[in-house]
Short mmCIF file of C-alpha atoms in Angstrom, two decimals:
data_model
loop_
_atom_site.label_atom_id
_atom_site.label_comp_id
_atom_site.label_asym_id
_atom_site.label_seq_id
_atom_site.Cartn_x
_atom_site.Cartn_y
_atom_site.Cartn_z
CA MET A 1 8.50 10.52 -18.43
CA LYS A 2 8.99 7.66 -20.89
CA PHE A 3 8.85 8.80 -24.49
CA TYR A 4 5.92 6.56 -25.47
CA ARG A 5 3.81 8.13 -22.71
CA LYS A 6 3.94 11.45 -24.58
CA LEU A 7 1.96 9.82 -27.37
CA PHE A 8 -1.01 9.56 -25.01
CA PHE A 9 -1.20 13.27 -24.18
CA PRO A 10 -4.13 13.83 -26.61
CA PHE A 11 -6.20 11.46 -24.43
CA VAL A 12 -5.39 13.22 -21.14
CA PRO A 13 -8.24 15.80 -21.44
CA VAL A 14 -10.75 12.96 -21.83
CA TYR A 15 -9.59 11.08 -18.74
CA TYR A 16 -9.21 14.32 -16.79
CA SER A 17 -12.73 15.44 -17.68
CA VAL A 18 -14.33 12.14 -16.69
CA THR A 19 -12.60 11.98 -13.29
CA TRP A 20 -13.10 15.72 -12.67
CA LEU A 21 -16.84 15.42 -13.35
CA ARG A 22 -17.17 12.40 -11.08
CA ASN A 23 -15.41 14.17 -8.22
CA LYS A 24 -17.42 17.35 -8.79
CA LEU A 25 -20.68 15.43 -8.50
CA TYR A 26 -19.55 14.10 -5.13
CA ASP A 27 -18.27 17.51 -4.01
CA LEU A 28 -21.66 19.09 -4.83
CA GLY A 29 -23.55 16.29 -3.11
CA ILE A 30 -25.28 15.17 -6.33
CA LYS A 31 -23.62 11.80 -5.90
CA LYS A 32 -23.87 10.79 -2.25
CA SER A 33 -21.03 9.84 0.09
CA VAL A 34 -21.70 7.86 3.25
CA SER A 35 -20.03 8.92 6.50
CA PHE A 36 -19.91 7.01 9.77
CA ASP A 37 -20.06 7.90 13.46
CA PHE A 38 -17.05 5.73 14.34
CA PRO A 39 -13.39 5.93 13.26
CA VAL A 40 -12.82 5.13 9.58
CA ILE A 41 -9.30 5.83 8.33
CA CYS A 42 -8.49 5.71 4.62
CA VAL A 43 -4.97 5.11 3.32
CA GLY A 44 -4.56 5.78 -0.37
CA ASN A 45 -2.83 7.67 -3.13
CA LEU A 46 -3.45 9.64 -6.30
CA SER A 47 -1.27 7.47 -8.50
CA VAL A 48 -1.22 3.91 -9.71
CA GLY A 49 1.68 1.80 -8.52
CA GLY A 50 3.31 1.26 -5.16
CA THR A 51 3.44 4.19 -2.76
CA GLY A 52 3.73 2.08 0.40
CA LYS A 53 0.08 1.61 1.36
CA THR A 54 0.57 -1.87 2.83
CA PRO A 55 3.37 -0.97 5.27
CA MET A 56 1.41 2.17 6.25
CA ILE A 57 -1.67 0.08 7.08
CA GLU A 58 0.57 -2.20 9.15
CA TYR A 59 2.03 0.85 10.91
CA LEU A 60 -1.48 1.96 11.87
CA ILE A 61 -2.37 -1.53 13.06
CA GLU A 62 0.68 -1.58 15.33
CA LEU A 63 -0.19 1.91 16.58
CA LEU A 64 -3.80 1.14 17.49
CA LYS A 65 -4.24 -2.60 18.07
CA GLU A 66 -3.45 -2.61 21.79
CA ASP A 67 -6.15 -0.05 22.59
CA TYR A 68 -8.87 -0.75 20.01
CA SER A 69 -10.37 -3.61 18.06
CA ILE A 70 -9.24 -3.09 14.46
CA ALA A 71 -10.48 -4.27 11.08
CA THR A 72 -8.91 -3.72 7.68
CA LEU A 73 -11.11 -3.51 4.61
CA SER A 74 -9.62 -3.88 1.14
CA ARG A 75 -10.90 -4.46 -2.35
CA GLY A 76 -9.04 -7.76 -2.54
CA TYR A 77 -7.37 -7.10 -5.88
CA LYS A 78 -7.06 -10.19 -8.13
CA ARG A 79 -8.74 -12.51 -5.66
CA LYS A 80 -10.83 -15.34 -7.10
CA THR A 81 -13.87 -14.72 -4.92
CA LYS A 82 -16.72 -12.22 -5.06
CA GLY A 83 -18.50 -10.01 -2.57
CA PHE A 84 -17.77 -9.67 1.13
CA GLN A 85 -15.21 -12.06 2.56
CA LEU A 86 -14.05 -12.16 6.17
CA ALA A 87 -10.68 -13.84 6.54
CA ASP A 88 -10.47 -17.01 8.62
CA LEU A 89 -8.03 -19.90 8.90
CA THR A 90 -9.02 -21.13 5.43
CA ALA A 91 -8.06 -17.80 3.81
CA THR A 92 -5.43 -17.65 1.08
CA SER A 93 -4.14 -14.99 -1.27
CA GLU A 94 -6.56 -16.39 -3.86
CA THR A 95 -9.62 -15.93 -1.63
CA ILE A 96 -8.84 -12.47 -0.22
CA GLY A 97 -5.88 -11.08 -2.23
CA ASP A 98 -2.19 -10.59 -1.51
CA GLU A 99 -2.17 -7.60 0.82
CA PRO A 100 -5.19 -8.65 2.93
CA PHE A 101 -3.69 -12.12 3.31
CA GLN A 102 -0.47 -10.48 4.47
CA PHE A 103 -2.41 -8.51 7.11
CA PHE A 104 -4.19 -11.67 8.22
CA SER A 105 -1.00 -13.74 8.35
CA LYS A 106 0.73 -11.20 10.57
CA PHE A 107 -2.11 -10.01 12.79
CA LYS A 108 -4.84 -12.67 12.70
CA ASP A 109 -5.01 -12.95 16.48
CA LYS A 110 -5.25 -9.18 16.89
CA ILE A 111 -7.46 -7.84 14.07
CA GLN A 112 -10.18 -8.71 11.59
CA VAL A 113 -9.43 -8.68 7.88
CA ALA A 114 -12.16 -8.28 5.27
CA VAL A 115 -12.45 -7.63 1.56
CA ASP A 116 -15.29 -6.18 -0.48
CA SER A 117 -15.20 -4.12 -3.68
CA ASP A 118 -18.25 -2.29 -2.30
CA ARG A 119 -16.65 -0.57 0.69
CA VAL A 120 -19.98 0.70 2.07
CA ASN A 121 -21.35 -2.84 2.15
CA GLY A 122 -18.06 -4.05 3.61
CA ILE A 123 -18.20 -1.57 6.49
CA ASN A 124 -21.83 -2.36 7.20
CA ARG A 125 -21.08 -6.09 7.22
CA LEU A 126 -18.17 -5.59 9.61
CA LYS A 127 -20.25 -3.50 11.98
CA SER A 128 -23.02 -6.12 11.96
CA LEU A 129 -20.65 -8.79 13.26
CA LYS A 130 -21.17 -10.01 16.81
CA LYS A 131 -17.61 -8.87 17.51
CA SER A 132 -17.63 -5.65 15.52
CA PRO A 133 -14.49 -3.53 15.15
CA GLU A 134 -14.08 -0.15 16.82
CA VAL A 135 -11.77 1.22 14.08
CA ILE A 136 -11.80 0.36 10.37
CA LEU A 137 -8.76 0.92 8.16
CA LEU A 138 -9.57 1.30 4.46
CA ASP A 139 -6.77 0.09 2.21
CA ASP A 140 -6.46 1.91 -1.13
CA ALA A 141 -9.85 3.67 -1.04
CA PHE A 142 -8.94 7.31 -1.68
CA GLN A 143 -10.87 7.28 -4.98
CA HIS A 144 -13.79 5.36 -3.45
CA ARG A 145 -15.92 8.45 -3.00
CA LYS A 146 -19.01 6.49 -1.91
CA ILE A 147 -17.40 6.57 1.52
CA LYS A 148 -16.39 9.74 3.32
CA ALA A 149 -13.67 8.58 5.66
CA GLY A 150 -13.15 10.54 8.83
CA LEU A 151 -9.39 10.65 8.28
CA ASN A 152 -7.72 10.50 4.86
CA ILE A 153 -4.00 9.70 4.70
CA LEU A 154 -2.58 10.36 1.24
CA LEU A 155 0.73 8.77 0.23
CA THR A 156 3.06 10.02 -2.50
CA THR A 157 6.57 8.77 -3.13
CA TYR A 158 9.67 10.93 -2.85
CA ASN A 159 10.85 10.04 -6.37
CA ALA A 160 7.41 10.48 -7.99
CA LEU A 161 5.54 13.25 -6.22
CA PHE A 162 1.96 13.73 -7.40
CA ILE A 163 2.69 17.41 -8.10
CA ASP A 164 5.11 16.34 -10.84
CA ASP A 165 2.79 13.82 -12.48
CA TYR A 166 -0.04 13.78 -15.02
CA VAL A 167 -3.30 11.87 -15.17
CA LEU A 168 -3.58 8.63 -17.06
CA PRO A 169 -2.77 7.57 -19.70
CA ALA A 170 0.16 9.97 -20.15
CA GLY A 171 1.04 9.90 -16.46
CA ASN A 172 0.26 7.77 -13.43
CA LEU A 173 -2.40 9.83 -11.66
CA ARG A 174 -5.82 8.24 -11.19
CA GLU A 175 -7.35 11.70 -10.91
CA SER A 176 -6.34 15.36 -11.00
CA ARG A 177 -3.63 16.59 -8.64
CA ASN A 178 -6.35 18.65 -6.97
CA GLY A 179 -7.59 15.45 -5.37
CA TYR A 180 -4.96 16.01 -2.69
CA LYS A 181 -7.30 18.56 -1.10
CA ARG A 182 -9.39 15.69 0.33
CA ALA A 183 -6.44 14.50 2.43
CA ASN A 184 -5.99 15.36 6.09
CA ILE A 185 -2.47 13.96 6.25
CA ILE A 186 0.04 13.74 3.39
CA VAL A 187 2.97 11.37 3.75
CA ILE A 188 5.99 11.52 1.45
CA THR A 189 7.06 7.87 1.35
CA LYS A 190 10.25 6.01 0.43
CA CYS A 191 12.45 8.99 1.28
CA PRO A 192 16.23 8.63 1.61
CA LYS A 193 17.27 8.34 5.23
CA ASN A 194 19.52 11.39 5.01
CA LEU A 195 16.80 13.75 3.74
CA ASP A 196 17.59 17.12 5.32
CA GLU A 197 15.22 19.76 6.62
CA THR A 198 15.95 22.16 3.75
CA GLU A 199 14.75 19.65 1.16
CA LYS A 200 11.76 18.72 3.30
CA ASN A 201 10.72 22.36 3.47
CA THR A 202 11.17 22.73 -0.29
CA ILE A 203 8.88 19.76 -0.91
CA ILE A 204 6.29 21.07 1.53
CA LYS A 205 6.28 24.47 -0.20
CA ARG A 206 5.82 22.81 -3.58
CA ILE A 207 2.91 20.73 -2.32
CA ASN A 208 1.43 23.85 -0.71
CA PRO A 209 -0.66 22.05 1.93
CA LEU A 210 -3.91 23.63 3.01
CA ASP A 211 -4.47 24.89 6.54
CA TYR A 212 -6.05 21.63 7.71
CA GLN A 213 -3.31 19.41 6.22
CA LYS A 214 -0.11 18.11 7.79
CA VAL A 215 2.84 16.74 5.81
CA PHE A 216 5.13 13.99 7.07
CA PHE A 217 8.10 12.12 5.62
CA SER A 218 8.76 8.41 5.87
CA ASN A 219 11.28 5.84 4.74
CA ILE A 220 11.40 2.08 4.44
CA GLU A 221 13.37 0.12 7.02
CA TYR A 222 14.58 -3.25 5.81
CA SER A 223 15.06 -6.07 8.29
CA SER A 224 18.49 -7.56 8.90
CA PHE A 225 16.89 -11.03 8.81
CA VAL A 226 15.05 -12.95 6.12
CA LYS A 227 12.21 -15.28 7.05
CA SER A 228 10.43 -18.37 5.79
CA ASN A 229 7.42 -20.13 7.30
CA VAL A 230 9.65 -22.13 9.60
CA ASN A 231 13.02 -20.44 9.69
CA GLU A 232 14.91 -17.19 9.65
CA LYS A 233 18.50 -16.29 8.94
CA SER A 234 20.66 -13.22 8.84
CA LEU A 235 20.58 -11.34 5.56
CA VAL A 236 24.36 -11.18 5.45
CA GLU A 237 24.49 -14.98 5.61
CA LEU A 238 23.02 -15.21 2.14
CA ASN A 239 25.61 -16.02 -0.47
CA GLU A 240 24.11 -16.15 -3.94
CA PHE A 241 20.35 -16.09 -4.41
CA THR A 242 17.56 -15.22 -6.81
CA LEU A 243 15.45 -12.17 -6.05
CA VAL A 244 11.87 -12.61 -7.26
CA THR A 245 9.59 -9.57 -7.28
CA GLY A 246 6.06 -8.94 -8.49
CA ILE A 247 5.54 -5.42 -7.14
CA ALA A 248 5.06 -2.02 -8.75
CA ASN A 249 8.59 -0.77 -8.10
CA ALA A 250 11.33 -3.14 -6.97
CA GLN A 251 14.19 -0.68 -7.47
CA PRO A 252 14.48 0.46 -3.82
CA LEU A 253 14.78 -3.18 -2.71
CA VAL A 254 17.34 -3.91 -5.41
CA ASP A 255 19.36 -0.86 -4.40
CA PHE A 256 19.27 -1.90 -0.74
CA LEU A 257 20.50 -5.42 -1.48
CA LYS A 258 23.27 -4.08 -3.70
CA SER A 259 24.33 -1.73 -0.92
CA LYS A 260 24.92 -4.84 1.19
CA HIS A 261 27.22 -6.21 -1.55
CA LEU A 262 25.09 -9.32 -1.98
CA LYS A 263 25.26 -11.44 -5.10
CA PHE A 264 21.92 -12.13 -6.74
CA GLU A 265 20.02 -12.32 -9.98
CA HIS A 266 16.74 -10.45 -10.23
CA LEU A 267 13.61 -11.91 -11.81
CA ASN A 268 11.22 -8.98 -12.05
CA PHE A 269 7.53 -9.60 -12.77
CA GLN A 270 4.62 -7.18 -13.05
CA ASP A 271 2.65 -6.12 -9.98
CA HIS A 272 0.34 -8.84 -8.60
CA TYR A 273 1.75 -11.30 -11.11
CA ASP A 274 0.04 -14.70 -11.33
CA PHE A 275 2.85 -17.22 -11.38
CA SER A 276 2.28 -20.02 -13.89
CA GLU A 277 3.32 -23.65 -13.58
CA SER A 278 6.21 -23.02 -15.97
CA ASP A 279 7.33 -20.07 -13.81
CA ILE A 280 7.34 -22.30 -10.73
CA ASP A 281 9.22 -25.03 -12.60
CA GLU A 282 11.94 -22.49 -13.38
CA LEU A 283 12.03 -21.21 -9.81
CA CYS A 284 12.40 -24.78 -8.54
CA LYS A 285 15.78 -24.89 -10.28
CA LYS A 286 17.06 -22.06 -8.06
CA ASP A 287 18.96 -22.85 -4.88
CA LEU A 288 17.65 -19.96 -2.77
CA ILE A 289 14.86 -17.47 -3.48
CA LEU A 290 14.37 -14.15 -1.74
CA THR A 291 11.17 -12.25 -2.34
CA THR A 292 8.97 -9.51 -0.88
CA GLU A 293 6.46 -10.29 1.83
CA LYS A 294 3.59 -9.62 -0.56
CA ASP A 295 4.98 -12.02 -3.17
CA PHE A 296 5.67 -14.56 -0.43
CA MET A 297 1.92 -14.70 0.26
CA ARG A 298 1.39 -16.24 -3.18
CA LEU A 299 4.59 -18.22 -3.66
CA GLN A 300 4.35 -20.05 -0.34
CA SER A 301 1.35 -21.97 -1.68
CA PHE A 302 3.67 -23.97 -3.95
CA PRO A 303 5.08 -26.88 -1.87
CA SER A 304 8.04 -27.30 -4.22
CA LEU A 305 9.39 -23.89 -3.13
CA LYS A 306 8.92 -24.42 0.59
CA ASP A 307 12.54 -25.16 1.55
CA LYS A 308 14.13 -22.41 -0.54
CA LEU A 309 11.72 -19.47 -0.22
CA PHE A 310 12.41 -16.50 2.09
CA TYR A 311 11.12 -12.95 2.31
CA LEU A 312 12.64 -9.73 3.61
CA PRO A 313 10.37 -7.95 6.12
CA ILE A 314 10.04 -4.17 5.95
CA THR A 315 8.60 -1.52 8.24
CA VAL A 316 7.84 2.19 7.92
CA SER A 317 9.75 4.83 9.84
CA ILE A 318 8.02 8.22 10.04
CA SER A 319 9.88 11.39 10.90
CA GLU A 320 8.16 13.25 13.72
CA SER A 321 6.30 10.02 14.43
CA ASP A 322 5.14 11.36 17.79
CA LYS A 323 3.18 14.12 16.03
CA PHE A 324 1.84 11.71 13.41
CA ASN A 325 0.77 9.20 16.05
CA ALA A 326 -0.88 11.92 18.11
CA LEU A 327 -2.94 13.13 15.13
CA VAL A 328 -4.19 9.63 14.39
CA LYS A 329 -5.01 8.86 18.02
CA LYS A 330 -6.74 12.22 18.49
CA PHE A 331 -8.99 11.45 15.53
CA VAL A 332 -9.82 7.99 16.84
CA THR A 333 -10.67 9.16 20.34
CA SER A 334 -12.80 11.99 18.96
CA LYS A 335 -15.00 9.43 17.18
CA MET A 336 -15.34 6.93 20.00
#
């Protein structure tokens, strides 16, 4: 933990008490949660920052899209619109947010993508459509207790397990560690590829999953090709470039690129960073820019970067994926 975070420990009981009381009111039924008679899957976390929710949503889309009509529902963080928005060909990262626009860009012919800060209203609006989805994937809604999802998938990163963290503002947890009890599936994300069974078992014992919970491990797979809107090239073909990131934790990507012995400078911005005109002017001076797919959703809107902007695709690999896939599909079929 960073030293300055320790200064905030006196405020931890206040934050803890507020979030504990809120959850208790929902647990006791004093505050009402809405459940649905069709498959609603929530992907979320206990902490702020990147745990890999976007690639997990995309994994679920790939898993289910051939057999069911799918919709994603997100808050649409930092979008410049209000209320319910259903993505169409006019959608941009400004109208629906970075991650939803990424879903729409990749799967627009296969799924529906919607945003609404009121998830209950968002689900009802989706189900009222003439072509209503059979399965709804909730992106980052684990703390949205107004909805009781049928299947909760909780993500926690290998290097920052929720069991080792504290609530805000001293730590990164949005609520008490005990919130993990609402999960049906817990996925340890961003694991090293060589994680052995002994360490996996140690982590599982420390988490101490309940009888109804299953724990899985996943890692990020980086593509061997980088892509633009019109072109792609082999990653190893890149000579010198500028890496531009506006995500919660860019270190795994940096480590991967260094492992390939690539030469690059790294311009690191805060998560969901709004690039200014002066930022773009500086980026225009670069010969080649590599970024994440999420950042690409925003940066591609600047015509001056069009010929030099590429992103590195990523996917999720889940150990014992057959068991994970079977659990998800069993839930979906049970609700159909």
